[in-house]
Amino acid sequence: MKVCKFGGTSMAGGIKRVVKIAEADADRRFVVVSAPGKRKDGDFKVTDALYRYFKLKDSSENNEAFKPIADSFRQVAEDLGLSVDIDGLLSETRRDIGRHSDSAEFAASRGEYLSAYLLARRLGAEFVDSDGLIRFDEGGELLLDKSISLIRARLAGVERAVIPGFYGADESGRIRTFSRGGSDITGAIVARAMQADVYENWTDVDGFLSADPRIVADPARIEWLSYKELRELSYMGAQVLHPEAIYPVRSAGIPINIRNTFNPDCAGTLIVDEGMLPRDSRPVTGIAGKKGFTIINIEKEMMNSEIGFGRRVLGVLEDDGISFEHMPSGIDTLSVVIRDDTLADKLPILVSELQEAVEPDSVEIHSGLSLIATVGHCMAARMGTAARLFDALAAKHINVRMIDQGSSELNIIVGVDTFDYEKAINAIYAAFFR
Ligand code: ASP
């Protein structure tokens, strides 16, 4: 049995394909959907339009604000060839939003609600509303175990259902939503509850790519990916899936298959536990990076024997509410790498506090740093991976400012000057993939 989730672009321009895909395999019994997304550049996503409508619903702009929502669903109903009273449904939606006038979450949830309702009609499947499936506490935190038992009880014996993603309800029945992109989480919870063999996540790309296509020309698709590799690559900016969608399926050993609605013949990316990865995988699975870091180098003679040095440095960061990303160290040096957006204008005060806390010989700041992670499970067992990476950077005259290899040997992270960022990613890609 498969649980499928279709994203916003699939539910907009790809809706006819969604029907084909859902009907092509009788195992696709539970279908979770997003609200329609953009059809072309410059369009509104329905969820964004609903938030906007919510703000303007009592103003003179309310009709204009509702128009993109109405247009989008009229088009969906037409593409599905449905003879439903779409105008009636849309007026009812406006009335419902008016009745829940203090809840932006209710308004936002109507995109998924209508999407699921219309698709269920077309597929002849049962429409099962998520307010009875996904439970949140009063603070808006997901109650996973409770949701799993609600889903099992409600879907037992249901042959085929279409379920809205993105929202559920709290104990008092108020509609609550996940963070943006949260339909991925709904799909993962349904897959977990129904013990699916696979969670298919249908989107508009062929899967995870081994590098950012805006930087590397035509990068290879990643066929297999472990959950841990996924975590590393997503942390570094490769976003295809909501990060919170991983836990529910991972803990039950359910693979996630990223698929492309617009290219259904492509097998996509299969995300599995590392034990299930094929043994002959490449040493490197993917390369991802981020710009915008500052490195603070702290130097003090005999630092290695000064007990509590590291704790005092981190204590200063903690007191200032700053999180650090990496902390490479030498014998008499310790560096902390911090994201520029967390540092903001706190740098001068941070430096003086560090000076007071650890009395270093010097504190040096190097900004304009980018980090690049070269990720791969199989690198632990292969000699020469680091040599290949650094040779490739040296051959392009790229200066490496920082190196960090996690003890899991799952990745090698290098810090380079931001002006070398694109060049460095291309050099590493060429070394492992070309
Ligand atoms: N429609 C919601 C959003 O745009 C949730 C989703 O699509 O997953 O964020």
Short mmCIF file of C-alpha atoms and ligand atoms in Angstrom, two decimals:
data_model
loop_
_atom_site.label_atom_id
_atom_site.label_comp_id
_atom_site.label_asym_id
_atom_site.label_seq_id
_atom_site.Cartn_x
_atom_site.Cartn_y
_atom_site.Cartn_z
CA MET A 1 0.00 0.00 0.00
CA LYS A 2 1.26 3.44 -0.88
CA VAL A 3 0.48 6.85 0.52
CA CYS A 4 0.95 9.60 -2.08
CA LYS A 5 1.23 13.30 -1.48
CA PHE A 6 0.85 15.77 -4.35
CA GLY A 7 2.36 19.24 -4.00
CA GLY A 8 1.06 22.64 -5.09
CA THR A 9 2.31 22.70 -8.68
CA SER A 10 0.92 19.20 -9.22
CA MET A 11 -2.46 20.37 -7.93
CA ALA A 12 -2.44 23.41 -10.22
CA GLY A 13 -1.11 22.85 -13.75
CA GLY A 14 -0.55 19.14 -13.16
CA ILE A 15 -3.99 18.12 -11.91
CA LYS A 16 -4.85 15.92 -14.92
CA ARG A 17 -1.57 14.09 -14.43
CA VAL A 18 -2.39 13.65 -10.74
CA VAL A 19 -5.57 11.81 -11.69
CA LYS A 20 -3.65 9.57 -14.10
CA ILE A 21 -0.97 8.78 -11.53
CA ALA A 22 -3.47 8.07 -8.75
CA GLU A 23 -5.51 5.81 -11.04
CA ALA A 24 -2.50 3.99 -12.50
CA ASP A 25 -1.81 1.99 -9.34
CA ALA A 26 -4.46 0.46 -7.10
CA ASP A 27 -1.93 0.47 -4.25
CA ARG A 28 -2.15 4.27 -4.11
CA ARG A 29 -5.02 4.15 -1.66
CA PHE A 30 -4.44 7.28 0.42
CA VAL A 31 -3.79 10.54 -1.37
CA VAL A 32 -2.79 13.69 0.53
CA VAL A 33 -2.90 17.01 -1.31
CA SER A 34 -1.58 20.56 -1.07
CA ALA A 35 -3.49 23.64 -2.13
CA PRO A 36 -2.93 24.59 -5.78
CA GLY A 37 0.35 26.42 -6.28
CA LYS A 38 1.52 28.65 -9.08
CA ARG A 39 0.75 27.77 -12.68
CA LYS A 40 3.27 30.22 -14.04
CA ASP A 41 5.69 32.86 -12.79
CA GLY A 42 3.91 35.84 -11.31
CA ASP A 43 0.92 33.74 -10.16
CA PHE A 44 -0.25 33.52 -6.57
CA LYS A 45 -0.05 30.31 -4.56
CA VAL A 46 -3.55 29.72 -3.22
CA THR A 47 -2.27 29.58 0.38
CA ASP A 48 -0.61 32.99 0.02
CA ALA A 49 -3.79 34.34 -1.55
CA LEU A 50 -5.85 32.97 1.37
CA TYR A 51 -3.64 34.68 3.95
CA ARG A 52 -4.02 37.89 1.97
CA TYR A 53 -7.77 37.49 1.68
CA PHE A 54 -7.98 36.89 5.43
CA LYS A 55 -6.30 40.27 6.07
CA LEU A 56 -8.48 42.11 3.57
CA LYS A 57 -11.79 40.32 4.07
CA ASP A 58 -13.41 43.25 5.86
CA SER A 59 -11.97 45.90 3.55
CA SER A 60 -13.15 47.24 0.22
CA GLU A 61 -10.51 45.06 -1.48
CA ASN A 62 -12.11 41.78 -0.36
CA ASN A 63 -13.55 40.82 -3.77
CA GLU A 64 -10.30 41.51 -5.56
CA ALA A 65 -8.42 39.51 -2.87
CA PHE A 66 -10.70 36.49 -3.29
CA LYS A 67 -10.45 36.47 -7.08
CA PRO A 68 -7.17 34.50 -7.47
CA ILE A 69 -8.51 31.83 -5.11
CA ALA A 70 -11.78 31.53 -7.03
CA ASP A 71 -9.97 31.54 -10.40
CA SER A 72 -7.61 28.81 -9.28
CA PHE A 73 -10.35 26.46 -8.07
CA ARG A 74 -12.58 27.15 -11.08
CA GLN A 75 -9.67 26.06 -13.25
CA VAL A 76 -9.07 22.93 -11.14
CA ALA A 77 -12.75 21.95 -11.38
CA GLU A 78 -12.68 22.56 -15.14
CA ASP A 79 -9.45 20.57 -15.65
CA LEU A 80 -10.98 17.73 -13.65
CA GLY A 81 -14.10 17.88 -15.82
CA LEU A 82 -16.30 18.03 -12.73
CA SER A 83 -19.87 19.18 -12.78
CA VAL A 84 -19.89 20.60 -9.28
CA ASP A 85 -21.46 23.82 -8.13
CA ILE A 86 -18.10 25.55 -7.85
CA ASP A 87 -19.61 28.99 -7.27
CA GLY A 88 -21.64 27.55 -4.41
CA LEU A 89 -18.54 25.95 -2.90
CA LEU A 90 -16.59 29.18 -3.17
CA SER A 91 -19.32 31.28 -1.53
CA GLU A 92 -19.59 28.72 1.24
CA THR A 93 -15.82 28.95 1.74
CA ARG A 94 -16.04 32.74 2.08
CA ARG A 95 -18.87 32.41 4.57
CA ASP A 96 -16.89 29.84 6.59
CA ILE A 97 -13.84 32.10 6.67
CA GLY A 98 -16.10 34.92 7.87
CA ARG A 99 -17.49 32.69 10.62
CA HIS A 100 -13.93 31.91 11.81
CA SER A 101 -12.96 35.55 11.62
CA ASP A 102 -10.26 35.32 14.28
CA SER A 103 -8.40 32.42 12.65
CA ALA A 104 -5.91 32.97 9.83
CA GLU A 105 -5.14 29.26 10.16
CA PHE A 106 -8.71 28.34 9.30
CA ALA A 107 -8.61 30.59 6.23
CA ALA A 108 -5.27 29.14 5.09
CA SER A 109 -6.52 25.57 5.50
CA ARG A 110 -9.32 26.06 2.96
CA GLY A 111 -6.88 25.67 0.06
CA GLU A 112 -6.09 22.09 0.98
CA TYR A 113 -9.72 21.45 1.96
CA LEU A 114 -11.12 22.38 -1.46
CA SER A 115 -8.25 20.72 -3.30
CA ALA A 116 -8.94 17.41 -1.56
CA TYR A 117 -12.69 17.72 -1.91
CA LEU A 118 -12.52 18.24 -5.69
CA LEU A 119 -9.95 15.52 -6.33
CA ALA A 120 -11.94 13.04 -4.22
CA ARG A 121 -14.99 13.74 -6.39
CA ARG A 122 -13.01 13.10 -9.55
CA LEU A 123 -11.39 9.89 -8.26
CA GLY A 124 -14.63 8.58 -6.76
CA ALA A 125 -12.72 8.27 -3.48
CA GLU A 126 -13.86 9.23 -0.01
CA PHE A 127 -13.02 12.78 1.13
CA VAL A 128 -11.73 12.50 4.70
CA ASP A 129 -11.25 15.84 6.46
CA SER A 130 -7.99 16.24 8.38
CA ASP A 131 -9.64 18.00 11.32
CA GLY A 132 -10.53 14.53 12.57
CA LEU A 133 -7.15 12.97 11.73
CA ILE A 134 -4.35 15.33 12.75
CA ARG A 135 -4.38 16.49 16.36
CA PHE A 136 -2.49 19.46 17.82
CA ASP A 137 -2.23 20.59 21.43
CA GLU A 138 -3.49 24.01 22.46
CA GLY A 139 -0.03 25.46 21.79
CA GLY A 140 -0.15 24.26 18.18
CA GLU A 141 2.31 21.35 18.67
CA LEU A 142 1.55 18.14 16.79
CA LEU A 143 0.34 15.22 18.93
CA LEU A 144 1.81 12.41 16.83
CA ASP A 145 0.61 9.35 18.74
CA LYS A 146 -2.89 10.73 19.11
CA SER A 147 -2.98 11.56 15.37
CA ILE A 148 -1.83 8.06 14.48
CA SER A 149 -4.62 6.47 16.48
CA LEU A 150 -7.23 8.85 15.04
CA ILE A 151 -6.08 8.07 11.49
CA ARG A 152 -6.09 4.32 12.09
CA ALA A 153 -9.56 4.39 13.55
CA ARG A 154 -10.99 6.63 10.81
CA LEU A 155 -9.34 5.02 7.79
CA ALA A 156 -9.79 1.39 8.82
CA GLY A 157 -11.84 -0.25 6.11
CA VAL A 158 -11.68 2.79 3.80
CA GLU A 159 -10.66 1.57 0.35
CA ARG A 160 -9.52 4.89 -1.05
CA ALA A 161 -9.40 8.37 0.42
CA VAL A 162 -8.26 11.87 -0.45
CA ILE A 163 -7.06 13.86 2.57
CA PRO A 164 -6.18 17.55 2.81
CA GLY A 165 -2.60 18.23 3.90
CA PHE A 166 -1.22 21.07 6.02
CA TYR A 167 -3.80 21.22 8.84
CA GLY A 168 -5.60 19.45 11.64
CA ALA A 169 -7.42 20.57 14.75
CA ASP A 170 -6.66 21.02 18.43
CA GLU A 171 -8.60 19.39 21.28
CA SER A 172 -11.19 22.16 21.21
CA GLY A 173 -11.79 21.70 17.48
CA ARG A 174 -9.96 24.83 16.32
CA ILE A 175 -8.19 24.40 12.99
CA ARG A 176 -4.40 24.49 13.32
CA THR A 177 -1.81 24.37 10.54
CA PHE A 178 1.74 23.14 10.28
CA SER A 179 4.43 25.56 9.12
CA ARG A 180 4.51 26.35 5.39
CA GLY A 181 5.00 23.35 3.14
CA GLY A 182 3.44 21.22 5.87
CA SER A 183 1.39 18.91 3.63
CA ASP A 184 4.57 16.83 3.44
CA ILE A 185 4.17 16.22 7.18
CA THR A 186 0.53 15.18 6.84
CA GLY A 187 1.53 12.65 4.17
CA ALA A 188 4.28 11.26 6.39
CA ILE A 189 1.92 10.84 9.35
CA VAL A 190 -0.72 9.10 7.23
CA ALA A 191 1.99 6.79 5.78
CA ARG A 192 3.18 5.98 9.28
CA ALA A 193 -0.31 5.41 10.68
CA MET A 194 -1.38 3.15 7.82
CA GLN A 195 2.01 1.38 7.73
CA ALA A 196 2.50 2.13 4.06
CA ASP A 197 5.18 0.26 2.13
CA VAL A 198 6.31 3.55 0.67
CA TYR A 199 5.50 7.24 1.03
CA GLU A 200 5.42 8.75 -2.47
CA ASN A 201 5.96 12.50 -2.46
CA TRP A 202 5.00 13.87 -5.89
CA THR A 203 6.47 17.24 -6.74
CA ASP A 204 7.77 19.13 -9.79
CA VAL A 205 11.40 17.97 -9.86
CA ASP A 206 12.93 14.59 -10.63
CA GLY A 207 14.16 14.18 -7.06
CA PHE A 208 17.16 15.39 -5.12
CA LEU A 209 19.96 16.52 -7.36
CA SER A 210 23.59 15.97 -6.53
CA ALA A 211 24.22 19.74 -6.71
CA ASP A 212 22.27 22.96 -7.08
CA PRO A 213 21.27 23.24 -10.79
CA ARG A 214 21.62 27.03 -10.57
CA ILE A 215 25.34 26.50 -9.96
CA VAL A 216 26.23 23.24 -11.71
CA ALA A 217 25.01 22.55 -15.24
CA ASP A 218 22.75 19.50 -15.42
CA PRO A 219 23.69 17.80 -12.14
CA ALA A 220 23.00 14.06 -11.75
CA ARG A 221 19.85 12.97 -9.93
CA ILE A 222 20.44 11.18 -6.63
CA GLU A 223 18.82 7.76 -6.95
CA TRP A 224 19.32 6.63 -3.37
CA LEU A 225 19.73 8.74 -0.30
CA SER A 226 19.88 7.82 3.38
CA TYR A 227 17.90 9.77 5.95
CA LYS A 228 21.15 10.99 7.46
CA GLU A 229 22.47 12.22 4.12
CA LEU A 230 19.13 13.91 3.54
CA ARG A 231 19.48 15.74 6.85
CA GLU A 232 22.98 16.95 5.92
CA LEU A 233 22.00 18.06 2.43
CA SER A 234 18.77 19.75 3.54
CA TYR A 235 20.54 21.56 6.35
CA MET A 236 22.88 22.96 3.72
CA GLY A 237 20.04 24.23 1.61
CA ALA A 238 18.83 21.41 -0.67
CA GLN A 239 15.08 21.75 0.00
CA VAL A 240 12.63 19.36 -1.61
CA LEU A 241 10.87 18.02 1.46
CA HIS A 242 9.71 19.66 4.70
CA PRO A 243 12.33 18.68 7.33
CA GLU A 244 9.64 17.63 9.81
CA ALA A 245 8.26 15.10 7.34
CA ILE A 246 11.15 12.76 7.95
CA TYR A 247 10.72 11.62 11.54
CA PRO A 248 7.29 9.91 11.29
CA VAL A 249 8.33 7.66 8.41
CA ARG A 250 11.97 7.18 9.35
CA SER A 251 11.12 5.81 12.78
CA ALA A 252 8.87 3.21 11.11
CA GLY A 253 11.39 2.28 8.39
CA ILE A 254 9.11 3.52 5.58
CA PRO A 255 11.05 4.74 2.51
CA ILE A 256 10.17 8.10 0.96
CA ASN A 257 10.10 8.22 -2.81
CA ILE A 258 10.36 11.71 -4.30
CA ARG A 259 8.65 11.63 -7.72
CA ASN A 260 7.97 14.13 -10.48
CA THR A 261 4.31 14.55 -11.50
CA PHE A 262 5.52 16.11 -14.75
CA ASN A 263 7.89 13.23 -15.54
CA PRO A 264 6.30 10.14 -13.99
CA ASP A 265 8.56 7.71 -15.86
CA CYS A 266 11.51 8.90 -13.80
CA ALA A 267 12.10 6.75 -10.71
CA GLY A 268 12.93 9.82 -8.61
CA THR A 269 14.92 9.66 -5.38
CA LEU A 270 14.40 6.91 -2.83
CA ILE A 271 15.19 7.89 0.76
CA VAL A 272 15.91 4.92 3.00
CA ASP A 273 17.75 3.87 6.15
CA GLU A 274 21.48 3.60 5.55
CA GLY A 275 21.38 -0.19 5.92
CA MET A 276 19.25 -0.38 2.78
CA LEU A 277 21.63 1.64 0.57
CA PRO A 278 23.17 -0.31 -2.32
CA ARG A 279 26.75 -1.28 -1.44
CA ASP A 280 28.31 -0.01 -4.64
CA SER A 281 27.18 3.59 -4.20
CA ARG A 282 29.52 6.41 -5.14
CA PRO A 283 31.69 7.86 -2.35
CA VAL A 284 29.87 11.16 -2.71
CA THR A 285 26.09 11.41 -2.87
CA GLY A 286 25.68 15.14 -3.13
CA ILE A 287 27.21 18.57 -2.66
CA ALA A 288 25.37 21.45 -1.02
CA GLY A 289 26.38 24.77 0.40
CA LYS A 290 25.36 28.03 1.95
CA LYS A 291 26.67 31.55 1.86
CA GLY A 292 26.72 34.04 4.72
CA PHE A 293 28.99 32.90 7.54
CA THR A 294 31.56 34.60 9.75
CA ILE A 295 34.44 32.82 11.42
CA ILE A 296 35.86 34.05 14.72
CA ASN A 297 39.41 32.79 15.34
CA ILE A 298 40.50 32.91 18.97
CA GLU A 299 44.17 32.35 19.77
CA LYS A 300 45.84 31.92 23.14
CA GLU A 301 49.12 30.30 24.01
CA MET A 302 48.75 27.14 26.09
CA MET A 303 45.00 27.09 25.38
CA ASN A 304 45.08 23.31 25.20
CA SER A 305 45.84 23.01 28.91
CA GLU A 306 43.47 25.73 30.11
CA ILE A 307 40.54 23.87 31.62
CA GLY A 308 37.15 25.42 30.87
CA PHE A 309 38.34 27.55 27.92
CA GLY A 310 35.84 26.08 25.48
CA ARG A 311 33.01 26.29 27.98
CA ARG A 312 33.69 29.97 28.63
CA VAL A 313 33.69 30.75 24.87
CA LEU A 314 30.42 28.90 24.37
CA GLY A 315 29.00 30.49 27.53
CA VAL A 316 29.43 33.94 25.96
CA LEU A 317 27.58 32.79 22.83
CA GLU A 318 24.84 31.24 24.94
CA ASP A 319 24.37 34.39 27.01
CA ASP A 320 24.02 36.40 23.79
CA GLY A 321 21.55 33.90 22.34
CA ILE A 322 23.84 33.06 19.39
CA SER A 323 24.02 29.53 18.00
CA PHE A 324 27.19 28.35 16.29
CA GLU A 325 27.45 26.02 13.30
CA HIS A 326 30.98 24.63 13.60
CA MET A 327 33.86 24.82 16.02
CA PRO A 328 37.12 23.60 14.51
CA SER A 329 40.11 23.82 16.87
CA GLY A 330 43.90 23.67 16.81
CA ILE A 331 46.37 23.45 19.69
CA ASP A 332 46.32 27.11 20.64
CA THR A 333 43.39 28.21 18.49
CA LEU A 334 39.68 27.73 18.55
CA SER A 335 37.35 29.00 15.86
CA VAL A 336 33.62 29.39 15.87
CA VAL A 337 31.63 29.62 12.67
CA ILE A 338 28.41 31.59 12.99
CA ARG A 339 25.64 32.41 10.51
CA ASP A 340 25.61 36.11 9.64
CA ASP A 341 21.87 36.38 10.21
CA THR A 342 22.19 35.15 13.82
CA LEU A 343 25.16 37.41 14.42
CA ALA A 344 23.47 40.55 13.06
CA ASP A 345 24.99 43.58 14.81
CA LYS A 346 26.13 41.67 17.89
CA LEU A 347 29.69 41.17 16.62
CA PRO A 348 31.51 44.08 18.38
CA ILE A 349 29.96 43.30 21.74
CA LEU A 350 30.62 39.59 21.27
CA VAL A 351 34.30 40.23 20.66
CA SER A 352 34.66 42.37 23.78
CA GLU A 353 32.83 39.79 25.87
CA LEU A 354 35.11 37.03 24.55
CA GLN A 355 38.12 39.17 25.40
CA GLU A 356 36.90 39.54 28.93
CA ALA A 357 35.89 35.89 29.35
CA VAL A 358 39.02 34.12 28.08
CA GLU A 359 41.72 36.85 27.80
CA PRO A 360 42.98 35.58 24.42
CA ASP A 361 46.19 36.72 22.70
CA SER A 362 44.12 37.63 19.67
CA VAL A 363 40.62 37.50 18.23
CA GLU A 364 40.40 37.65 14.47
CA ILE A 365 37.24 38.01 12.44
CA HIS A 366 36.88 36.67 8.94
CA SER A 367 33.57 37.37 7.26
CA GLY A 368 32.31 36.62 3.76
CA LEU A 369 32.64 32.89 4.27
CA SER A 370 30.63 30.17 2.51
CA LEU A 371 30.37 26.57 3.61
CA ILE A 372 30.23 23.62 1.24
CA ALA A 373 29.33 20.12 2.42
CA THR A 374 30.39 17.13 0.38
CA VAL A 375 28.14 14.37 1.64
CA GLY A 376 28.27 10.60 1.20
CA HIS A 377 27.79 7.55 3.36
CA CYS A 378 30.31 5.56 1.48
CA MET A 379 33.18 7.99 2.00
CA ALA A 380 33.98 6.43 5.39
CA ALA A 381 35.04 3.19 3.72
CA ARG A 382 36.84 4.76 0.72
CA MET A 383 40.38 6.05 0.87
CA GLY A 384 41.28 9.14 -1.10
CA THR A 385 37.96 10.99 -0.96
CA ALA A 386 39.44 13.95 0.93
CA ALA A 387 42.51 13.96 -1.31
CA ARG A 388 40.32 14.17 -4.42
CA LEU A 389 38.30 17.00 -2.94
CA PHE A 390 41.28 19.12 -1.89
CA ASP A 391 43.18 18.42 -5.12
CA ALA A 392 40.18 19.68 -7.06
CA LEU A 393 40.06 22.90 -5.02
CA ALA A 394 43.82 23.45 -5.26
CA ALA A 395 43.78 22.94 -9.03
CA LYS A 396 41.34 25.85 -9.29
CA HIS A 397 43.42 28.01 -6.89
CA ILE A 398 40.70 28.07 -4.28
CA ASN A 399 41.83 28.89 -0.78
CA VAL A 400 40.26 26.68 1.90
CA ARG A 401 39.54 28.74 5.02
CA MET A 402 38.12 26.00 7.21
CA ILE A 403 37.81 22.21 7.21
CA ASP A 404 35.45 20.18 9.33
CA GLN A 405 34.88 16.48 9.01
CA GLY A 406 32.19 15.13 11.29
CA SER A 407 33.13 12.03 13.27
CA SER A 408 30.39 10.13 11.44
CA GLU A 409 32.51 10.52 8.28
CA LEU A 410 29.33 11.33 6.47
CA ASN A 411 30.60 14.60 5.13
CA ILE A 412 33.52 16.94 4.68
CA ILE A 413 32.69 20.60 5.14
CA VAL A 414 34.96 23.27 3.77
CA GLY A 415 34.75 27.02 4.26
CA VAL A 416 35.76 29.15 1.27
CA ASP A 417 35.58 32.85 0.52
CA THR A 418 32.17 33.63 -0.92
CA PHE A 419 33.68 34.91 -4.17
CA ASP A 420 35.01 31.34 -4.71
CA TYR A 421 31.71 29.64 -3.80
CA GLU A 422 30.34 28.72 -7.24
CA LYS A 423 33.79 27.88 -8.58
CA ALA A 424 34.44 25.57 -5.61
CA ILE A 425 31.14 23.68 -5.97
CA ASN A 426 31.80 23.15 -9.67
CA ALA A 427 35.34 21.93 -8.95
CA ILE A 428 34.16 19.40 -6.37
CA TYR A 429 31.31 18.27 -8.61
CA ALA A 430 33.69 17.69 -11.52
CA ALA A 431 36.01 15.67 -9.28
CA PHE A 432 33.32 13.21 -8.21
CA PHE A 433 30.67 13.17 -10.90
CA ARG A 434 32.06 14.08 -14.30
N1 ASP B 1 -0.26 25.02 1.03
C1 ASP B 1 0.67 25.10 2.11
C2 ASP B 1 1.79 26.05 1.74
O1 ASP B 1 1.77 26.65 0.68
C3 ASP B 1 1.16 23.77 2.55
C4 ASP B 1 1.78 22.91 1.47
O2 ASP B 1 1.63 23.18 0.28
O3 ASP B 1 2.45 21.93 1.83
O4 ASP B 1 2.69 26.22 2.52
#
